[in-house]
XYZ file of C-alpha atoms in Angstrom:
709
model
C 92.217 -50.692 98.790
C 91.364 -48.493 94.782
C 95.243 -48.430 93.572
C 95.483 -44.506 92.802
C 95.678 -43.513 89.366
C 98.836 -43.830 87.184
C 100.739 -40.868 86.413
C 100.273 -41.612 82.914
C 95.934 -42.212 82.758
C 96.069 -38.841 84.540
C 98.265 -36.891 81.995
C 96.207 -39.218 78.659
C 92.786 -37.747 80.530
C 93.814 -34.185 80.889
C 95.019 -34.728 76.751
C 91.808 -35.955 76.022
C 89.984 -33.431 77.823
C 91.830 -30.539 75.883
C 91.760 -31.967 72.618
C 87.436 -32.068 73.197
C 88.106 -28.874 74.218
C 89.834 -27.156 71.031
C 87.377 -29.251 68.915
C 84.725 -27.968 70.649
C 86.189 -24.393 70.334
C 86.369 -24.623 66.332
C 83.180 -25.623 66.495
C 81.700 -22.628 68.394
C 84.246 -20.650 66.693
C 83.135 -21.258 62.544
C 79.206 -21.533 64.724
C 79.254 -18.419 65.556
C 81.094 -17.051 62.751
C 78.137 -18.627 60.352
C 74.743 -17.330 62.098
C 76.340 -13.694 62.335
C 76.755 -13.615 58.337
C 72.856 -14.579 58.261
C 72.526 -11.515 60.538
C 74.399 -9.352 60.114
C 75.070 -9.674 56.135
C 71.530 -11.916 54.975
C 69.351 -10.476 57.344
C 68.261 -13.578 57.338
C 69.545 -15.129 61.053
C 67.975 -19.228 62.072
C 68.660 -18.851 65.472
C 67.134 -15.968 68.622
C 69.531 -13.885 69.984
C 70.009 -15.973 73.104
C 70.815 -19.022 71.693
C 73.372 -16.713 69.931
C 74.118 -14.982 73.141
C 74.707 -18.848 75.078
C 77.243 -20.089 72.302
C 79.672 -16.840 72.776
C 79.185 -16.800 76.391
C 80.720 -20.746 75.830
C 83.572 -19.481 74.457
C 84.716 -17.081 76.289
C 84.649 -19.183 79.031
C 86.908 -21.692 77.285
C 89.130 -19.088 75.890
C 89.151 -17.785 79.935
C 90.285 -20.881 80.934
C 93.209 -20.900 77.272
C 93.862 -17.624 76.645
C 96.707 -18.489 74.835
C 93.755 -20.225 72.256
C 92.743 -16.429 71.896
C 93.486 -15.332 67.870
C 92.521 -12.319 65.806
C 89.223 -13.935 63.527
C 87.496 -15.217 66.574
C 84.481 -14.259 67.590
C 85.298 -13.015 70.833
C 87.535 -10.546 69.431
C 84.886 -7.897 68.123
C 85.112 -5.576 71.095
C 88.255 -5.664 73.047
C 91.919 -3.913 73.448
C 93.085 -1.518 74.825
C 92.372 1.917 73.686
C 94.898 3.612 71.089
C 97.267 6.822 71.919
C 97.192 7.261 68.021
C 96.658 5.991 65.255
C 99.060 4.499 62.939
C 99.897 5.107 59.690
C 99.364 2.983 56.571
C 100.351 2.902 53.480
C 98.202 1.790 50.169
C 99.950 -0.087 47.919
C 97.140 -0.136 45.870
C 96.787 3.891 46.625
C 93.043 4.580 46.696
C 91.923 7.179 44.533
C 89.288 9.359 44.492
C 86.779 8.997 41.411
C 85.890 12.087 38.797
C 83.141 13.715 39.972
C 80.263 14.952 37.807
C 77.927 17.835 38.708
C 75.476 18.053 36.113
C 72.606 16.036 38.185
C 70.683 15.699 34.842
C 70.638 11.155 33.702
C 72.080 12.584 30.091
C 74.942 13.707 32.100
C 75.440 9.618 31.821
C 75.184 9.380 27.262
C 78.509 11.914 27.645
C 80.724 9.472 29.745
C 79.700 6.655 28.142
C 80.540 8.408 24.534
C 83.517 9.273 25.735
C 84.477 4.966 27.292
C 83.885 4.810 23.312
C 85.866 7.857 21.962
C 88.505 6.217 24.725
C 88.206 2.594 23.391
C 88.176 4.182 19.958
C 84.991 1.803 19.230
C 83.304 2.008 15.719
C 79.676 3.119 15.881
C 78.261 0.376 14.919
C 80.094 -2.096 17.511
C 77.973 -3.197 20.670
C 76.926 -1.265 23.470
C 80.318 -1.157 26.260
C 79.213 -3.473 29.758
C 78.837 -0.923 33.001
C 78.471 -1.436 36.538
C 77.155 0.599 38.309
C 76.076 1.460 41.880
C 74.979 3.261 44.418
C 77.861 6.216 45.874
C 77.209 5.848 49.488
C 77.601 8.402 51.734
C 79.703 7.436 54.672
C 83.718 6.831 54.838
C 85.805 4.532 52.069
C 87.509 1.459 54.678
C 90.533 -1.106 53.000
C 90.553 -4.270 54.353
C 94.004 -6.372 54.329
C 92.970 -10.694 54.760
C 95.893 -13.186 54.708
C 94.307 -16.785 53.996
C 91.365 -15.019 55.045
C 91.923 -13.690 58.519
C 90.829 -10.048 58.660
C 95.105 -8.047 59.656
C 94.356 -5.392 59.239
C 91.708 -2.152 58.047
C 92.926 1.696 57.501
C 91.448 5.019 56.140
C 91.950 6.282 52.600
C 94.001 9.349 54.361
C 95.221 11.050 50.976
C 94.903 8.036 48.771
C 98.278 6.855 49.082
C 98.750 6.683 53.336
C 95.644 6.387 55.776
C 94.934 5.388 59.709
C 95.403 1.785 60.790
C 91.559 1.150 62.213
C 91.845 -2.299 62.514
C 89.943 -1.542 66.328
C 87.084 -0.396 65.566
C 86.428 -2.225 62.229
C 86.511 -5.652 64.118
C 83.248 -3.451 65.879
C 81.256 -3.570 62.779
C 79.336 -7.197 62.870
C 78.977 -6.620 58.547
C 82.542 -7.264 58.499
C 84.356 -10.423 58.024
C 87.211 -11.876 60.479
C 87.409 -14.660 58.517
C 86.450 -14.732 54.669
C 84.230 -17.750 53.916
C 84.484 -20.316 50.845
C 87.289 -19.201 48.422
C 87.965 -16.116 49.629
C 90.086 -18.068 52.816
C 92.545 -19.646 50.212
C 93.958 -17.241 48.956
C 97.387 -15.532 50.164
C 96.903 -11.557 50.246
C 93.348 -9.959 49.075
C 92.411 -5.986 50.333
C 89.006 -5.249 50.385
C 87.501 -2.204 49.581
C 84.320 -0.667 50.506
C 82.085 1.668 53.089
C 81.381 2.253 56.638
C 78.232 3.726 56.398
C 75.109 3.952 58.882
C 71.700 3.943 58.066
C 69.236 6.406 59.147
C 67.185 4.381 61.059
C 69.886 3.787 63.753
C 71.980 7.716 63.871
C 67.755 8.494 64.558
C 67.933 6.674 67.622
C 71.583 6.802 68.779
C 70.250 11.381 68.277
C 67.501 10.030 70.401
C 69.842 8.143 72.917
C 72.422 11.403 72.520
C 69.600 13.812 73.581
C 68.262 11.562 76.706
C 72.037 12.034 77.564
C 72.340 15.477 77.260
C 68.505 16.231 78.939
C 70.671 14.136 81.990
C 73.149 16.121 82.615
C 76.058 14.166 81.357
C 78.914 16.697 80.359
C 80.577 16.853 76.731
C 77.483 14.399 74.601
C 76.608 16.009 71.680
C 74.312 15.144 68.989
C 75.566 14.329 64.994
C 75.267 16.836 62.370
C 74.358 13.467 60.193
C 74.918 9.775 59.589
C 78.475 10.122 57.505
C 79.649 12.417 60.060
C 78.609 10.077 63.152
C 80.193 7.500 61.296
C 83.337 8.763 60.778
C 83.559 9.901 64.224
C 82.594 6.464 65.136
C 85.556 4.690 62.723
C 88.597 7.202 64.621
C 87.684 6.534 68.116
C 90.674 5.469 69.598
C 89.093 3.323 72.201
C 86.973 0.458 70.581
C 84.328 0.166 73.106
C 82.789 3.670 72.293
C 83.145 2.501 68.866
C 81.579 -0.538 69.200
C 78.404 1.851 71.084
C 77.788 3.334 67.873
C 75.272 1.229 65.124
C 78.370 1.135 61.902
C 76.951 -1.294 58.558
C 79.583 -1.772 55.994
C 79.188 -2.584 52.109
C 82.063 -3.742 50.021
C 82.467 -2.846 46.313
C 85.545 -3.009 45.389
C 89.323 -5.015 45.572
C 92.849 -3.310 45.941
C 96.554 -5.228 46.129
C 95.280 -9.321 45.415
C 97.643 -12.471 45.102
C 97.712 -12.828 41.253
C 96.617 -15.656 39.756
C 100.203 -17.884 39.758
C 100.783 -17.736 42.954
C 96.907 -18.664 44.266
C 94.748 -16.126 43.806
C 92.169 -16.066 41.698
C 91.231 -14.360 38.537
C 88.134 -12.407 37.619
C 87.567 -10.690 33.588
C 84.949 -8.427 35.244
C 83.975 -6.352 37.789
C 80.876 -7.911 37.873
C 82.393 -10.956 38.537
C 84.623 -9.311 42.373
C 80.955 -8.039 43.030
C 79.894 -12.046 43.353
C 82.858 -13.294 44.894
C 82.890 -10.644 47.304
C 79.197 -12.032 48.023
C 80.680 -15.185 48.364
C 82.520 -14.599 50.532
C 80.385 -13.069 53.034
C 80.553 -9.754 52.949
C 77.562 -7.113 51.920
C 76.999 -5.843 48.684
C 74.056 -3.504 47.264
C 71.305 -5.386 45.693
C 70.883 -1.905 44.129
C 74.181 -2.700 41.909
C 73.224 -3.358 37.966
C 74.760 -4.590 34.867
C 74.168 -1.467 32.180
C 74.868 -2.268 28.902
C 75.468 1.582 27.405
C 75.124 5.417 28.432
C 71.351 5.491 27.812
C 71.345 2.001 30.457
C 73.209 4.410 32.799
C 70.937 6.644 32.306
C 67.995 5.008 33.455
C 69.891 3.313 35.971
C 70.526 6.899 37.294
C 66.735 8.169 37.206
C 65.164 4.953 38.817
C 67.675 5.256 42.050
C 67.390 9.179 42.439
C 63.657 8.285 42.620
C 64.646 6.284 45.174
C 66.982 8.006 47.029
C 64.790 9.031 49.785
C 63.368 5.668 50.887
C 67.013 3.714 51.119
C 67.694 2.952 54.667
C 70.727 4.571 53.870
C 71.912 8.101 52.326
C 73.925 8.173 48.827
C 74.649 11.648 47.370
C 75.261 9.797 43.907
C 75.583 6.770 41.722
C 78.967 5.278 40.519
C 79.699 3.709 36.637
C 82.009 1.759 36.264
C 83.640 -0.761 32.940
C 82.900 -3.683 33.509
C 85.817 -5.048 31.771
C 88.688 -5.295 34.018
C 91.114 -5.745 30.881
C 89.289 -2.125 29.989
C 90.052 -1.179 32.946
C 93.908 -1.530 32.464
C 93.147 -0.420 28.820
C 92.159 3.251 29.983
C 94.306 3.845 33.122
C 94.412 6.795 35.044
C 94.590 10.632 35.064
C 95.156 12.651 37.502
C 95.031 10.483 40.052
C 91.416 9.355 38.940
C 90.775 6.499 36.573
C 89.446 6.822 32.904
C 86.970 4.244 33.781
C 84.948 4.983 36.320
C 82.821 8.060 36.430
C 80.036 9.189 40.350
C 76.890 11.150 38.739
C 76.480 12.872 41.615
C 72.490 14.405 42.621
C 71.359 17.103 43.944
C 73.557 17.816 47.543
C 70.670 17.978 50.543
C 73.165 19.881 52.684
C 74.579 22.980 51.975
C 75.610 26.360 53.727
C 73.895 30.041 54.215
C 73.620 32.418 56.527
C 70.619 33.005 58.344
C 68.773 36.387 57.993
C 66.762 36.495 61.125
C 64.346 33.872 63.305
C 60.701 34.064 62.451
C 57.588 32.577 64.943
C 54.713 30.461 62.919
C 51.821 29.583 64.666
C 50.607 25.919 63.328
C 46.933 25.078 63.635
C 46.867 23.195 66.311
C 48.960 26.503 68.828
C 51.654 25.411 68.189
C 55.155 27.931 67.626
C 57.070 26.529 65.831
C 61.426 28.836 65.064
C 61.692 28.730 61.465
C 65.277 30.325 59.331
C 64.666 33.109 57.588
C 67.843 32.196 55.236
C 69.933 33.957 52.333
C 68.250 31.752 49.237
C 70.478 28.046 48.147
C 70.001 25.520 46.200
C 69.379 22.549 47.608
C 68.199 18.896 47.142
C 67.195 20.093 43.721
C 64.927 22.768 45.017
C 65.903 26.716 46.233
C 65.720 26.574 50.297
C 64.662 30.378 51.759
C 63.161 29.181 55.023
C 64.056 26.050 57.549
C 62.211 24.388 60.469
C 64.313 25.252 63.850
C 61.241 23.055 65.441
C 61.180 24.484 68.732
C 63.274 26.892 71.538
C 64.935 24.193 73.421
C 66.383 22.895 69.360
C 67.224 26.368 68.953
C 69.571 27.033 72.390
C 71.306 23.375 71.832
C 72.311 24.202 68.527
C 73.022 27.720 69.405
C 71.740 28.845 65.859
C 71.432 33.132 65.795
C 70.744 36.198 62.892
C 73.719 36.329 61.195
C 75.053 32.930 61.522
C 76.260 30.404 58.612
C 74.134 26.972 58.997
C 74.352 23.632 57.206
C 71.383 23.407 55.856
C 69.339 19.990 54.897
C 66.595 18.537 52.237
C 65.944 15.152 52.157
C 62.823 14.602 49.304
C 60.046 16.438 50.167
C 60.729 16.616 54.002
C 60.645 19.802 55.602
C 64.452 21.784 55.428
C 66.160 21.924 58.372
C 68.690 23.875 60.364
C 71.567 21.187 61.119
C 74.153 22.787 62.968
C 75.795 25.874 62.778
C 79.201 26.138 60.615
C 82.331 27.708 61.942
C 84.302 30.265 61.632
C 81.301 31.717 64.614
C 80.729 35.613 63.414
C 82.010 38.450 66.092
C 79.857 39.577 67.121
C 77.371 37.819 66.895
C 72.824 37.796 66.769
C 71.040 37.809 71.062
C 70.154 33.569 71.194
C 66.891 33.234 70.513
C 63.709 33.491 73.380
C 60.147 32.331 72.801
C 58.095 35.408 72.842
C 56.303 35.834 75.218
C 52.880 36.561 73.200
C 51.552 34.073 69.720
C 52.755 37.127 67.080
C 49.610 36.276 65.581
C 46.727 37.541 68.067
C 48.287 37.859 70.470
C 47.137 35.807 73.245
C 49.817 34.213 76.015
C 51.994 31.576 74.522
C 52.245 28.687 77.260
C 54.834 25.814 77.829
C 53.392 23.137 79.935
C 56.110 21.822 82.085
C 57.408 18.730 80.643
C 57.086 19.770 77.142
C 59.481 21.148 74.498
C 56.831 22.724 72.337
C 54.491 26.472 72.875
C 51.329 27.164 72.782
C 49.150 30.145 71.981
C 46.898 29.989 74.599
C 44.341 31.024 72.376
C 42.483 28.606 70.658
C 38.761 29.673 69.789
C 40.021 33.023 68.736
C 44.088 33.003 66.991
C 43.666 32.719 62.929
C 46.512 30.331 63.252
C 44.054 28.304 64.884
C 40.621 29.344 63.497
C 40.197 26.743 60.550
C 41.265 23.261 62.977
C 38.897 24.990 65.916
C 36.033 25.243 64.057
C 36.093 21.270 62.730
C 36.855 20.294 65.929
C 34.130 22.325 67.465
C 31.565 20.593 64.275
C 32.527 17.348 64.959
C 29.909 15.016 65.810
C 31.349 14.331 69.335
C 31.144 17.619 70.181
C 28.926 20.395 68.653
C 27.315 17.739 65.617
C 26.909 19.861 62.891
C 25.736 17.770 60.225
C 27.425 18.874 56.814
C 30.042 21.174 58.101
C 33.548 19.542 56.753
C 36.870 20.858 55.331
C 35.697 22.172 52.358
C 32.961 24.653 53.640
C 34.851 25.142 56.317
C 38.256 26.613 53.371
C 35.129 28.542 52.156
C 33.696 30.232 55.157
C 37.177 31.314 57.112
C 38.669 32.250 53.151
C 36.108 34.331 52.198
C 35.847 36.437 55.942
C 32.298 35.222 57.125
C 33.467 32.952 60.079
C 36.271 34.951 62.399
C 35.437 32.475 65.929
C 32.901 28.995 65.926
C 30.324 32.233 67.633
C 30.150 33.620 63.704
C 28.778 29.576 62.540
C 25.386 31.339 64.167
C 24.964 34.523 63.154
C 25.653 32.934 59.002
C 22.678 33.489 56.940
C 21.149 31.447 54.545
C 21.908 34.219 51.486
C 25.408 33.785 52.213
C 25.799 29.859 52.651
C 23.870 29.685 48.992
C 25.911 31.852 47.608
C 29.763 29.717 47.991
C 30.078 27.571 45.091
C 28.893 23.933 44.876
C 26.285 25.280 47.543
C 22.331 25.903 46.259
C 19.676 26.935 48.843
C 18.825 23.238 49.407
C 21.956 22.601 50.864
C 22.862 25.704 52.936
C 19.177 24.739 54.310
C 20.739 21.462 55.989
C 23.690 23.174 57.379
C 22.059 25.989 58.777
C 19.460 23.361 60.364
C 21.856 21.597 61.578
C 24.011 24.338 63.365
C 20.092 25.524 65.025
C 20.088 22.339 66.232
C 23.369 22.376 67.680
C 22.301 24.883 70.231
C 20.567 22.583 72.732
C 23.746 20.391 73.409
C 24.899 19.046 76.946
C 27.745 20.906 78.628
C 30.259 17.370 78.736
C 29.921 18.455 74.521
C 30.717 22.016 74.307
C 33.420 21.501 77.039
C 35.066 19.120 74.313
C 34.185 21.657 71.646
C 36.363 24.074 72.697
C 39.527 21.887 72.038
C 40.488 22.793 75.480
C 44.147 20.805 75.241
C 43.780 17.435 77.145
C 40.294 17.861 77.665
C 38.644 14.672 75.760
C 35.515 13.396 75.934
C 35.621 11.675 78.919
C 37.478 15.158 81.629
C 35.104 17.077 79.971
C 32.257 14.403 81.229
C 34.367 14.564 84.447
C 34.566 17.840 84.491
C 30.490 18.768 84.008
C 29.257 15.950 86.552
C 31.900 17.459 89.425
C 30.995 21.458 87.999
C 27.591 21.524 87.035
C 28.065 24.800 85.672
C 30.578 26.597 83.088
C 30.511 29.448 85.185
C 32.535 27.307 88.325
C 34.497 25.192 86.104
C 35.478 28.646 84.228
C 37.015 29.828 87.739
C 37.905 26.811 89.233
C 41.133 26.987 90.692
C 43.921 24.287 89.864
C 43.874 23.237 93.608
C 40.046 22.583 93.191
C 40.219 20.891 89.080
C 42.119 18.097 90.893
C 39.584 17.310 93.211
C 37.522 16.368 89.560
C 38.555 12.325 88.891
C 41.547 11.719 86.310
C 42.323 15.383 86.485
C 45.888 16.142 87.176
C 48.590 18.826 87.344
C 49.075 19.355 83.680
C 44.837 19.133 82.637
C 44.334 21.715 85.596
C 47.283 23.997 83.800
C 45.830 23.889 81.007
C 41.888 24.540 81.229
C 42.832 27.468 84.239
C 45.302 28.804 80.905
C 41.984 28.756 78.241
C 40.289 30.064 80.207
C 42.531 33.153 81.544
C 42.902 33.930 77.795
C 40.045 37.107 77.491
C 40.168 36.387 73.879
C 38.403 32.544 74.650
C 35.790 34.007 77.122
C 34.744 36.169 74.779
C 33.886 33.756 72.113
C 32.489 31.524 75.129
C 29.661 34.557 75.975
C 29.564 35.241 72.251
C 28.347 31.745 72.202
C 25.628 31.481 74.810
C 24.413 34.922 73.069
C 23.514 33.297 69.870
C 21.462 30.702 72.004
C 24.478 27.764 72.565
C 22.610 26.635 75.807
C 22.580 23.075 77.907
C 20.764 21.515 81.282
C 22.980 22.684 84.575
C 22.848 21.746 88.198
C 24.436 22.065 91.499
C 27.141 19.689 90.992
C 27.909 19.383 94.549
C 24.239 18.247 95.349
C 24.013 15.614 92.371
C 27.907 13.993 93.160
C 26.422 13.431 96.668
C 23.439 11.475 95.254
C 24.022 7.719 94.079
C 24.707 6.876 90.521
C 22.948 3.130 89.231
C 25.779 2.032 87.341
C 28.528 3.383 89.434
C 31.147 1.085 89.188
C 29.761 -1.456 86.207
C 31.361 -2.076 83.057
C 29.055 -2.740 80.443
C 29.577 -3.253 77.248
C 27.598 -3.112 73.582
C 27.359 -5.061 70.489
C 24.826 -5.199 67.808
C 22.129 -2.604 66.778
C 19.692 -1.421 69.725
C 16.215 -0.370 68.618
C 15.602 3.027 69.670
C 19.344 3.943 70.368
C 22.459 4.887 69.207
C 25.779 3.456 70.055
C 26.635 6.917 70.983
C 23.727 7.582 72.746
C 23.377 4.258 75.323
C 27.136 4.943 76.048
C 26.222 8.876 76.791
C 23.598 7.225 79.020
C 25.477 4.912 80.832
C 28.462 7.242 81.551
C 25.849 9.812 82.647
C 24.760 7.414 85.284
C 28.228 6.488 86.616
C 29.103 3.734 84.299
C 32.240 3.381 81.587
C 31.615 1.454 78.634
C 34.124 -1.489 76.968
C 35.274 -2.132 73.993
C 35.604 -5.992 74.649
C 34.486 -8.668 77.386
C 36.694 -9.812 79.513
C 35.890 -11.365 83.102
C 36.049 -8.239 84.037
C 32.694 -6.564 82.384
C 29.199 -6.247 84.945
C 26.980 -6.904 81.942
C 26.575 -7.100 78.253
C 24.034 -4.817 75.829
C 23.426 -6.903 73.202
C 20.678 -5.120 69.931
C 20.509 -6.808 66.859
C 23.483 -8.594 64.763
C 25.580 -8.969 67.744
C 28.353 -10.676 66.965
C 31.521 -12.261 68.772
C 31.088 -9.652 71.587
C 27.901 -11.633 72.538
C 29.394 -15.144 72.214
C 32.533 -14.293 73.512
C 29.857 -12.653 77.071
C 27.895 -16.491 76.787
C 31.376 -18.482 77.019
C 32.611 -16.248 80.486
C 28.522 -16.238 81.622
C 28.933 -12.233 81.798
C 24.833 -10.950 81.994
C 23.554 -10.149 78.594
C 20.667 -7.687 78.141
C 18.590 -5.898 75.298
C 18.156 -2.145 74.937
C 14.557 -2.712 77.572
C 16.803 -4.208 80.361
C 19.664 -0.931 79.945
C 17.006 1.611 80.211
C 15.322 -0.262 83.993
C 19.171 -0.724 85.013
C 19.542 3.304 84.239
C 16.307 3.487 85.871
C 18.051 1.540 89.267
C 15.074 -1.428 88.818
C 16.308 -4.958 88.917
C 17.158 -6.880 85.861
C 16.582 -10.855 84.317
C 19.238 -11.427 82.128
């Protein structure tokens, strides 16, 4: 009979288990902190997300068993805690002062700053250049982080420079802010790190897209954000850390506040550049755009180079900052009116400004899309004078509630089209009427349509509308439509701009003299174009339908329509229900076809084309569809060059016989048609045992006969 284990042995076993769990807990914390640093700061993860999640879950389980072991620097404490009812005040022992701003956006302003620094340092003309550190001026929210013996204790906003707000609960959710410092930073009794919380542009766009989806789903109290800075500032100042954690924030460190002096265990720095390197070593992200510059000319060059890259950066900046590198010189230069003499914020042209909406016009694009455009009182923004800004679509105008007479925020970044971001309070009283898209095209008077589920309104007069004229002609003439060789962009521009062509029907009324007198044209070139136009008169119903440019009607749908109805009049007169009897034609496509032919202008152009001699074979669609097609349900792949058929001709014959032409060979392929110089598709067919035909075999198959691969 076994003796029960002595009580001392049980306690010893329990102690051993607890000790092992403590060791494992510490190891997990170190691993997770390391991998978070690799991911958030270096952007160079060593393990997949699933493995990181597994380690985090193991740590969470350990801490759940031993809640007394949870510490503020644990990776599990990134998100959590109760929502606050208000923010506590934090007094900055080293004030968070603002930097003097230079609004002269020319790079030469850097030379004046350097001259002032040299003068105030009383440097001789022949003294070496002053060393500076130049950094981007991030458009975010300034934050100070307090660490004691390497562990994050408190985070606070700038506030008025002397007193800020305690936002530790939200800043903890930012992955790029270390909860425990790395390396030598862990040994410093107290250090205050200063930097900027910001939101990347791609994260901002993704956040706004999620917000738009919530708004569309009917969720109340949701809104989109005006710009990344406002979104970042709003996230940091959330009372609930869970809300902040759901918003993608980033962080850059750029300096120090209060720090333990060297004689008491703190680090010794002689230059600001050394501070930036130390911040990197402690685990903070520091901008890779920071540079050391010798003299004013180098600063001016930095301002110019960063300005050229500004619009391509993944985050917003509104200027660059120059700082004297030597810290003893910073102390010697001191401050004036609560601004450091040793630093300057050199701005770029503002990307956002306020102005007033004079009117809301509607523009019609080349594809018929209607876009509301705000006509503005002229305002200088983004380096240019802006008088118009896009409002995108009717839904956006109504969501932002932009009205004539409102003062609005206008944004322009680089070559991006200026846009109205939001209405700026206070609102005028009374206000203008809410915007509504017109019922008829402002250019041609055709009906304006908006398909269910789409945000855009479109002009239905595609063949007639002057705004769509060039696009309609180019589409009509392309190889897979009417195949008018030689009718390219430049010639279409000349024909339309010269008033020779108003609709596609006018192409068939052109004469040799009219074409030959155009720039860069001669009798031979003009004759070739006219011959191509003449050849295009003999076409197929499917090509003609595709050439009309009906929205949602591509080549395949055009062939299905031609096969099903057989005659153009039958398609033009079919109602939505009848159109949906065609394979793969759903409600959206059917309504689009119906809207196109309901527009009298489009019918008139079609009749003019037929009057000019454009023709095609027609048939009784119902009788022909009832006959079996030799390739119905078959999938073929074409490869190589056939003796007499082009790739497009072979494809058209196969599809006319009910077959489908695929781009790759698979086990579902019924035949591969191979010509000269057939490539990997032929090898694949042989590997899979798919029958291979030449052109003779294809023609036999099309005729309904048996073939021998």
